[in-house]
mmCIF file of C-alpha atoms in Angstrom:
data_model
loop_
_atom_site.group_PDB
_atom_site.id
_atom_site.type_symbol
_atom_site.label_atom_id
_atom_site.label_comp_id
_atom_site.label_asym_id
_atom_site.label_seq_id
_atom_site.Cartn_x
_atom_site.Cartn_y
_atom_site.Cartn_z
ATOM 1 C CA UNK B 29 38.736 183.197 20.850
ATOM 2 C CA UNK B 30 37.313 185.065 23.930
ATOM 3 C CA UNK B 31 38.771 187.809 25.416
ATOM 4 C CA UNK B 32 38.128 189.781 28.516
ATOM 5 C CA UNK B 33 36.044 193.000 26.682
ATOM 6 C CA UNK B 34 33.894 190.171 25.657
ATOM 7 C CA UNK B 35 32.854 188.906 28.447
ATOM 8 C CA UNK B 36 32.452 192.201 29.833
ATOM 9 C CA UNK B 37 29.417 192.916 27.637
ATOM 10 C CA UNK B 38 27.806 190.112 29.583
ATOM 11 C CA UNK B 39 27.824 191.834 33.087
ATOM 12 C CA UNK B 40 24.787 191.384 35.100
ATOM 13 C CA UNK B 41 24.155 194.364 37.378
ATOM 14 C CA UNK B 42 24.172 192.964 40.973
ATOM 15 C CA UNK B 43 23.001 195.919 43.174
ATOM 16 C CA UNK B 44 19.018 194.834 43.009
ATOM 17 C CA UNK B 45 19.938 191.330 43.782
ATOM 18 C CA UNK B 46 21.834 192.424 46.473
ATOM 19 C CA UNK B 47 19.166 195.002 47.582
ATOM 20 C CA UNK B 48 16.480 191.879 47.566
ATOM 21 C CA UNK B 49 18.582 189.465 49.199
ATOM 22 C CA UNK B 50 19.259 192.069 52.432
ATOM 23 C CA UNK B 51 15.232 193.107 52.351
ATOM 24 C CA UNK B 52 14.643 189.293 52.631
ATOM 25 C CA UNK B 53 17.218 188.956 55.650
ATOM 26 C CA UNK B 54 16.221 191.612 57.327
ATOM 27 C CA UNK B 55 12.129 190.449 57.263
ATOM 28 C CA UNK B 56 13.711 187.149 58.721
ATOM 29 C CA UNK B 57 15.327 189.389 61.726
ATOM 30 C CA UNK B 58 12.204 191.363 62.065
ATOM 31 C CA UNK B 59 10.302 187.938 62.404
ATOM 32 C CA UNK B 60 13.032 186.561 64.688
ATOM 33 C CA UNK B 61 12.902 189.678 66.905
ATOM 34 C CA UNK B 62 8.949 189.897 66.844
ATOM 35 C CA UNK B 63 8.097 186.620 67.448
ATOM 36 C CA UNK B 64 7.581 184.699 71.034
ATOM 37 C CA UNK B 65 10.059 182.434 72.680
ATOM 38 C CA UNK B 66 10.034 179.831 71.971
ATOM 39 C CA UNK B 67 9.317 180.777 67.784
ATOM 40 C CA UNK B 68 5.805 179.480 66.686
ATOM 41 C CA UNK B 69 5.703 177.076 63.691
ATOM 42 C CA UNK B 70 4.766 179.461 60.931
ATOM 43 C CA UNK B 71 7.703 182.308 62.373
ATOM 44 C CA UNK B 72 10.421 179.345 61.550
ATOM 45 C CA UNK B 73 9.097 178.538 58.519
ATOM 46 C CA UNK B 74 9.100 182.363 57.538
ATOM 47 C CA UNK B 75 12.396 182.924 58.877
ATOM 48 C CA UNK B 76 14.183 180.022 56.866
ATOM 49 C CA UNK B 77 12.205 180.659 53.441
ATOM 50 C CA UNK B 78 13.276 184.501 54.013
ATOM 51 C CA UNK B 79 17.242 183.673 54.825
ATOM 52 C CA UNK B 80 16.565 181.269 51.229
ATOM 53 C CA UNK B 81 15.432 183.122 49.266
ATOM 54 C CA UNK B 82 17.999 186.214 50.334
ATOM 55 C CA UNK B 83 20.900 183.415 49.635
ATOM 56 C CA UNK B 84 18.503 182.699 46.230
ATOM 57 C CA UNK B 85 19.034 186.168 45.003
ATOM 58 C CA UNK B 86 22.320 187.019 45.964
ATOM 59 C CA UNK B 87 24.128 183.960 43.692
ATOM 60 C CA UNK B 88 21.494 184.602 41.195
ATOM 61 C CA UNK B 89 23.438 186.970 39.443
ATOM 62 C CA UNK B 90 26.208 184.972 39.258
ATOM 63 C CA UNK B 91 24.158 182.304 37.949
ATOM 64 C CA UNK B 92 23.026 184.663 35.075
ATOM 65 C CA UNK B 93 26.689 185.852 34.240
ATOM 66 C CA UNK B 94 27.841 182.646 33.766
ATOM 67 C CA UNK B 95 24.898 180.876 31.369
ATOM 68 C CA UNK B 96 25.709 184.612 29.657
ATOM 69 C CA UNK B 97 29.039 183.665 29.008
ATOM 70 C CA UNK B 98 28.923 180.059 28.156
ATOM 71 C CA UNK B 99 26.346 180.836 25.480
ATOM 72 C CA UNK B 100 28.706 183.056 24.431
ATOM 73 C CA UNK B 101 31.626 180.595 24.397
ATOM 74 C CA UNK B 102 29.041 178.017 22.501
ATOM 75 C CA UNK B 103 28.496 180.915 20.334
ATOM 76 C CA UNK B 104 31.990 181.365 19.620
ATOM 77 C CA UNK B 105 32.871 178.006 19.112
ATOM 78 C CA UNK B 106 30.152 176.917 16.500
ATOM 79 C CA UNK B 107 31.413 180.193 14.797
ATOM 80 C CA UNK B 108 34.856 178.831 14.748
ATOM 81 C CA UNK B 109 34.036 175.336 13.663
ATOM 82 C CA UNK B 110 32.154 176.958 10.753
ATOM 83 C CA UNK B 111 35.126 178.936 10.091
ATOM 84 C CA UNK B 112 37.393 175.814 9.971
ATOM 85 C CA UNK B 113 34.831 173.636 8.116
ATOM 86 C CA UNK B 114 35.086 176.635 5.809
ATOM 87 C CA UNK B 115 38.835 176.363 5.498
ATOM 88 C CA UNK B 116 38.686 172.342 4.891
ATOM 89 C CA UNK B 117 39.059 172.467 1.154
ATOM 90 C CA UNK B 118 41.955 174.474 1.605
ATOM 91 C CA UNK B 119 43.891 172.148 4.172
ATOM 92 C CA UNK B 120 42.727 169.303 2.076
ATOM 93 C CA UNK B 121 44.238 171.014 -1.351
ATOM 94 C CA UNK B 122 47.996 171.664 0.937
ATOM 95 C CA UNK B 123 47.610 167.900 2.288
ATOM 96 C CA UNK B 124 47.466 166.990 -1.457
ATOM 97 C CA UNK B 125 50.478 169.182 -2.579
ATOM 98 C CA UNK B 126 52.244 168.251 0.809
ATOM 99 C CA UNK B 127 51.372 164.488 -0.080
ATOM 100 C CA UNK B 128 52.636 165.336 -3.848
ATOM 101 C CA UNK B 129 55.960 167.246 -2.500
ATOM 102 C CA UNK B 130 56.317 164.206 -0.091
ATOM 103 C CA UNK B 131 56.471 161.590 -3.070
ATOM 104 C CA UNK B 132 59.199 163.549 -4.774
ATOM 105 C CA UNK B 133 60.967 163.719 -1.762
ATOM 106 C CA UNK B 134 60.603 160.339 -1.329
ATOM 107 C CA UNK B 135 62.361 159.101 -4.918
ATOM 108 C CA UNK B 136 64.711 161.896 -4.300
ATOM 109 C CA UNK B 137 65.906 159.783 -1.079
ATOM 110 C CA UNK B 138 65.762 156.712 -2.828
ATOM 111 C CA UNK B 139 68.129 158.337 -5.402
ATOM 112 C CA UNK B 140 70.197 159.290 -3.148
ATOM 113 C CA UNK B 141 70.425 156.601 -0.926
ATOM 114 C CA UNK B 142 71.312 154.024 -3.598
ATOM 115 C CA UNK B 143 74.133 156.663 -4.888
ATOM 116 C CA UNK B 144 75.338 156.760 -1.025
ATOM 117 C CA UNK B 145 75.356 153.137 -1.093
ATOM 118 C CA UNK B 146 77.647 152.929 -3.832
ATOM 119 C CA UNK B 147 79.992 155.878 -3.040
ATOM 120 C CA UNK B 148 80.563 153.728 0.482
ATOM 121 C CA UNK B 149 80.798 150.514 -1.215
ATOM 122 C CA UNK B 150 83.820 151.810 -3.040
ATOM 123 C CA UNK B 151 84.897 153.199 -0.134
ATOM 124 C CA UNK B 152 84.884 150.559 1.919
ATOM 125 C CA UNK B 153 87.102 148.435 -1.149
ATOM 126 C CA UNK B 154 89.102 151.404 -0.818
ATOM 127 C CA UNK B 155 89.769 151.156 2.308
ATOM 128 C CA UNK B 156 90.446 147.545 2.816
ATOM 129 C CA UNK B 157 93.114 147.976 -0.389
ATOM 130 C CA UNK B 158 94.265 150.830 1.859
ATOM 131 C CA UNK B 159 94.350 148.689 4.858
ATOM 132 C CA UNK B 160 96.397 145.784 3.272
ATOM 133 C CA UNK B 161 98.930 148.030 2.064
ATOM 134 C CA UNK B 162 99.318 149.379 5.612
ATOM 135 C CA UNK B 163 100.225 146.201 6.786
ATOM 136 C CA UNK B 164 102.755 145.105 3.892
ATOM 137 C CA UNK B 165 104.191 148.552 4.512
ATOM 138 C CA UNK B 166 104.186 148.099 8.318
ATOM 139 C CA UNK B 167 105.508 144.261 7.398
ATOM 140 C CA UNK B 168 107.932 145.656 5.563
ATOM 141 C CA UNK B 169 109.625 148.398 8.048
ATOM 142 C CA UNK B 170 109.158 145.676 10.830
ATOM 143 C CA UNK B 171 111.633 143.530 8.810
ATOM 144 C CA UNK B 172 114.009 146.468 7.797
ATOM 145 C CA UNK B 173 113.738 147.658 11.709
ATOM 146 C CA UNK B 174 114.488 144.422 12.849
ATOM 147 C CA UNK B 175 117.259 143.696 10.458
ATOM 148 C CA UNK B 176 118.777 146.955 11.538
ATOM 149 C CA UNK B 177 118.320 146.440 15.444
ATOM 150 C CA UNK B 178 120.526 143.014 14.870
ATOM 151 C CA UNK B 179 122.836 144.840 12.970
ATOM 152 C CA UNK B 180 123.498 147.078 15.939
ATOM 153 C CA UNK B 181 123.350 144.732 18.605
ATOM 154 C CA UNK B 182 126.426 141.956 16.435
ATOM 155 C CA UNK B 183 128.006 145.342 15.888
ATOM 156 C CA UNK B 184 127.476 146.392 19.941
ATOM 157 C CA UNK B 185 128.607 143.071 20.701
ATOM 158 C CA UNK B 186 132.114 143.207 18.700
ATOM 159 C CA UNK B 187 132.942 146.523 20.021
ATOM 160 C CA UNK B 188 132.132 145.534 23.608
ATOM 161 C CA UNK B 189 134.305 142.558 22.454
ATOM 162 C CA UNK B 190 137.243 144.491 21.500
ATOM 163 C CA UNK B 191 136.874 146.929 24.605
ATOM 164 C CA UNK B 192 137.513 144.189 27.054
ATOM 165 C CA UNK B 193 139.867 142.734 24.916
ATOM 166 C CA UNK B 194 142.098 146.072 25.003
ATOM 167 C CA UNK B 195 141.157 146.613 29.088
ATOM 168 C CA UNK B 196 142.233 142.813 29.311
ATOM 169 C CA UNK B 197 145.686 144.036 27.839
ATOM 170 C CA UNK B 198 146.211 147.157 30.682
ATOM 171 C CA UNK B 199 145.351 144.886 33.003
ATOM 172 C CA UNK B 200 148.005 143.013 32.217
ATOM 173 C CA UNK B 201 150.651 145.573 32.259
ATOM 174 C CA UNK B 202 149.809 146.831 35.412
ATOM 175 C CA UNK B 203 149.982 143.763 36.641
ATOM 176 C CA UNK B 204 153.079 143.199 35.464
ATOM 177 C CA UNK B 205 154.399 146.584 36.312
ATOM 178 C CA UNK B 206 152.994 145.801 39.985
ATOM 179 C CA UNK B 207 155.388 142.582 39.816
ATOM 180 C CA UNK B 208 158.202 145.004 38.812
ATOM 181 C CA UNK B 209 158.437 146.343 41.511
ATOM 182 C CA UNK B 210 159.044 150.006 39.448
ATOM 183 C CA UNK B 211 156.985 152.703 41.359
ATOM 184 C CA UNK B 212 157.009 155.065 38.635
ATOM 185 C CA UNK B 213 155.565 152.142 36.184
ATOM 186 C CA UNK B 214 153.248 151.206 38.594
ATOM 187 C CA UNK B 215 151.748 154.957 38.853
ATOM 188 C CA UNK B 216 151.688 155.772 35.499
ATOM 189 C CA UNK B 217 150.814 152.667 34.324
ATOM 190 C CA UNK B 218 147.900 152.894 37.286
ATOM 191 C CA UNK B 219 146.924 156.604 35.948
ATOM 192 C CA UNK B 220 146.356 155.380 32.605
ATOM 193 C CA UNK B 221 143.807 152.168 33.191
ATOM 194 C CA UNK B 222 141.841 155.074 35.623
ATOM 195 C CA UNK B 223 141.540 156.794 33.044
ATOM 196 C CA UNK B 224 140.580 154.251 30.550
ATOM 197 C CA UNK B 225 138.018 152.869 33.440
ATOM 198 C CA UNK B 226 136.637 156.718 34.047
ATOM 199 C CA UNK B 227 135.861 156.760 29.801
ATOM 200 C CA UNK B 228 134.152 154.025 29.277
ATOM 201 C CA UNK B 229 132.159 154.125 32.615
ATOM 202 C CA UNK B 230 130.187 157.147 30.673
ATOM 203 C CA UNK B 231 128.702 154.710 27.956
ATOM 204 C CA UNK B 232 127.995 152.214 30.717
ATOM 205 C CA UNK B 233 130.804 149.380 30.587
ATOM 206 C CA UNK B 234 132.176 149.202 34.342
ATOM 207 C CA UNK B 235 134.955 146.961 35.357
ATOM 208 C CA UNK B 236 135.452 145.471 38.653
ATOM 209 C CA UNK B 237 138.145 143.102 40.512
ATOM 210 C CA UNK B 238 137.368 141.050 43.311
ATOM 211 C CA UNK B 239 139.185 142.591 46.736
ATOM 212 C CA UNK B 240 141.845 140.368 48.026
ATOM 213 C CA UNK B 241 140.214 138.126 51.080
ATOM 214 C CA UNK B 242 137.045 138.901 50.016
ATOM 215 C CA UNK B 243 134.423 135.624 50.239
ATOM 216 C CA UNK B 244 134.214 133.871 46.746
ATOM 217 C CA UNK B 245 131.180 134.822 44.626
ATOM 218 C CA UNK B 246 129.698 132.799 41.892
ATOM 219 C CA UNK B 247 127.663 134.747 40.771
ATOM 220 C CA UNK B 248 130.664 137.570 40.249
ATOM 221 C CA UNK B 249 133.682 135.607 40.410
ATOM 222 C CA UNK B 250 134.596 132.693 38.415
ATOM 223 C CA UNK B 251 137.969 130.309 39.805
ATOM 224 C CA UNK B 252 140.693 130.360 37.501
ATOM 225 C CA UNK B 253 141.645 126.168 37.741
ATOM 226 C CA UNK B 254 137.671 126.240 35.706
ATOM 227 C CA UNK B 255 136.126 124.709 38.604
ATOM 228 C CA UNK B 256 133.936 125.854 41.726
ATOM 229 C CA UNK B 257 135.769 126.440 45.095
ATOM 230 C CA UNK B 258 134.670 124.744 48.292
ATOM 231 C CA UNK B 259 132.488 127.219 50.215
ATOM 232 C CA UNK B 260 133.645 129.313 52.079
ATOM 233 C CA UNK B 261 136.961 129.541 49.716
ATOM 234 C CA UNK B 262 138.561 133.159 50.144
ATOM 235 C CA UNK B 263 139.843 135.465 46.766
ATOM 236 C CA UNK B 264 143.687 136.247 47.039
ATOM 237 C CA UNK B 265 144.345 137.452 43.784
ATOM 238 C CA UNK B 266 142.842 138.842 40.578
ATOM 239 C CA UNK B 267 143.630 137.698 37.456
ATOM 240 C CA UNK B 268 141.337 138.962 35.118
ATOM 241 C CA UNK B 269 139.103 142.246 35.426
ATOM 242 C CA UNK B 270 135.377 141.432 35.877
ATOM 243 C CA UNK B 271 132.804 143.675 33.855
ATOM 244 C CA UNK B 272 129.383 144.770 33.568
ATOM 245 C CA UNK B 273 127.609 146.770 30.863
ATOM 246 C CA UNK B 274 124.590 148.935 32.032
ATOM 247 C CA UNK B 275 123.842 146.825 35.225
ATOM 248 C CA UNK B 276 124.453 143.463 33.426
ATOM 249 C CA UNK B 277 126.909 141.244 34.100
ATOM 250 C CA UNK B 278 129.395 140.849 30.887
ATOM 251 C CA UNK B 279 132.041 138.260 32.275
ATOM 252 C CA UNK B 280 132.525 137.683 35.957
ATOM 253 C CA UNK B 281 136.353 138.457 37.386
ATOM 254 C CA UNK B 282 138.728 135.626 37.103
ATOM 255 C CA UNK B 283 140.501 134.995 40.239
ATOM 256 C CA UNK B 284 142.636 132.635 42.293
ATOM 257 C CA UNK B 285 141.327 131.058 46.167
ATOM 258 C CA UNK B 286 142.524 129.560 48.682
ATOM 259 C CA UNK B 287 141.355 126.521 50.005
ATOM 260 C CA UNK B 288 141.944 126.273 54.408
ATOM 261 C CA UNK B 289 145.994 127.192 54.489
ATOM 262 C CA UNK B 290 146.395 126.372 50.665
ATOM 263 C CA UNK B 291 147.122 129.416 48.697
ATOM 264 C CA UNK B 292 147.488 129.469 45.159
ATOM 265 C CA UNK B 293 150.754 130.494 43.658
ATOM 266 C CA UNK B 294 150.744 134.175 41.760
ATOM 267 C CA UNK B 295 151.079 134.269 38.197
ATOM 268 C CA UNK B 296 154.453 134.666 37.433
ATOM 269 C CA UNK B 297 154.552 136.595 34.076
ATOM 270 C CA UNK B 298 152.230 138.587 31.746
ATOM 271 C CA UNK B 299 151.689 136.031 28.941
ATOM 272 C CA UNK B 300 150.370 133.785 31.693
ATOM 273 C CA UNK B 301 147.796 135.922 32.965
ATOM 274 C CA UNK B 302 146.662 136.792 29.256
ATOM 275 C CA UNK B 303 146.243 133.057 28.581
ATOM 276 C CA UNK B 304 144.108 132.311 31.655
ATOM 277 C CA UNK B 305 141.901 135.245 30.803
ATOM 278 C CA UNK B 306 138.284 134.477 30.177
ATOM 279 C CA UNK B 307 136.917 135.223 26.886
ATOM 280 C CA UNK B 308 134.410 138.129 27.004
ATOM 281 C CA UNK B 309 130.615 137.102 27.143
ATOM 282 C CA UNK B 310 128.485 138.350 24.016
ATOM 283 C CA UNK B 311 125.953 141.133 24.815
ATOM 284 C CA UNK B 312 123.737 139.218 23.308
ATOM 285 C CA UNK B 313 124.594 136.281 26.014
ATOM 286 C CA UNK B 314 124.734 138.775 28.760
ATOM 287 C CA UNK B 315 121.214 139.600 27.935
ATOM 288 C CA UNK B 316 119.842 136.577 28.360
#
């Protein structure tokens, strides 16, 4: 490859050239300034061969520097093709023992491509062994989970039972206390089904009672005769304590109505008042 000291060898000295080319300008401006005006024939012809040849020999150096240097980079280059047609026997022996290493690699791959092949057919039979015992085992807790979950919802459903069975009960003795007439009864009596009310208002269960002359509700209330009042019927009396269990309605609030002027009669005893009770609602029921 060329570098700059070589082509430095090939340096034409200008100077001369130069020299020439402002001898041959300034014989045009002599001519110029001697001649007539207008310029006879032979003075224009002198002037413009003068001002040519001047341009002639000052790019004529430049001209010589460069056929220097390409026949120095044609030099160079059939130098450097020798050189590599020289080295040819030696690329062509390293193509051979690349083309040689090549094949080896080749059945190596092979090798190991048909091994890889079998590791991941096993692995895939592994895995879809793996994947179908997943699924029995998933099956499987499903079941058991869902088995469990029933458990606690019959079991959820019995103790709600029995809750509003006993709250049923204090119901009724404050409700007969009330009929007593027995102030101290009625408070303590009173205290206690707060109390009972403010405990199990913590896990969710919240009774209610319909207000006396409050509008009949169906959807809250329920008419102790078993039937549906007339619209517009009006509550006068609870008999049994509504109740809801985390925002759902358990068993509306039995209670009595009166229909225009007709009131209903009051119950007159405990045991009656237990026997008109509604039955509580499942959860499950309550649910749905």
């Amino acid at each position: 490859m060329l570098t700059m000291q070589d082509t430095q060898q090939f340096k034409v000295s200008k100077w001369p050239f130069f020299l020439g080319d402002g001898v041959m300008l300034g014989m045009a401006y002599f001519i110029f300034w001697q001649g007539g005006n207008p310029l006879a024939r032979w003075e224009v012809v002198s002037c413009v061969v003068c001002v040519g040849l001047g341009a002639f020999l000052g790019i004529l150096p430049f001209i010589l520097e460069y056929r220097s240097v390409l026949k120095l980079i044609e030099t160079s280059a059939v130098g450097s093709a020798a050189e590599k047609i020289q080295n040819l026997q030696a690329v062509s022996g390293q193509i051979t023992n690349a083309a040689n290493l090549w094949e080896n690699a080749q059945q190596q791959a092979e090798i190991t491509t048909n091994a890889a092949k079998e590791i991941s057919d096993r692995m895939n039979a592994e895995l879809q062994d793996f994947k179908q015992f997943l699924e029995k085992a998933n099956e499987t807790e499903r079941a058991t989970l869902r088995l469990e979950v029933d458990k606690l919802r019959r079991a959820e459903a019995e103790w709600l039972q029995v809750l509003v069975h006993i709250f049923d009960h204090i119901f009724a003795l404050c409700a007969a206390a009330e009929r007593s007439g027995q102030q101290q009864l009625i408070a303590q009596l009173g205290q206690f089904q707060n109390a009972c009310r403010d405990t199990v208002r913590r896990i969710g269960l919240m009774p209610f009672v319909a207000k006396p002359s409050d509008p009949f509700d169906p959807n809250r209330h329920k008419w102790s005769d078993g039937e549906t009042p007339v619209a517009g019927a009006i509550v006068t009396d609870t008999v049994a304590t509504g109740y809801t269990y985390q925002g759902k309605l358990v068993r509306q609030a039995l209670v009595r109505v009166e229909k225009g002027t007709e009131t209903e009669s009051q119950p007159e005893s405990i045991g009656e008042s237990e026997e008109t009770a509604p039955a509580p609602v499942p959860v499950e029921a309550a649910d749905s």
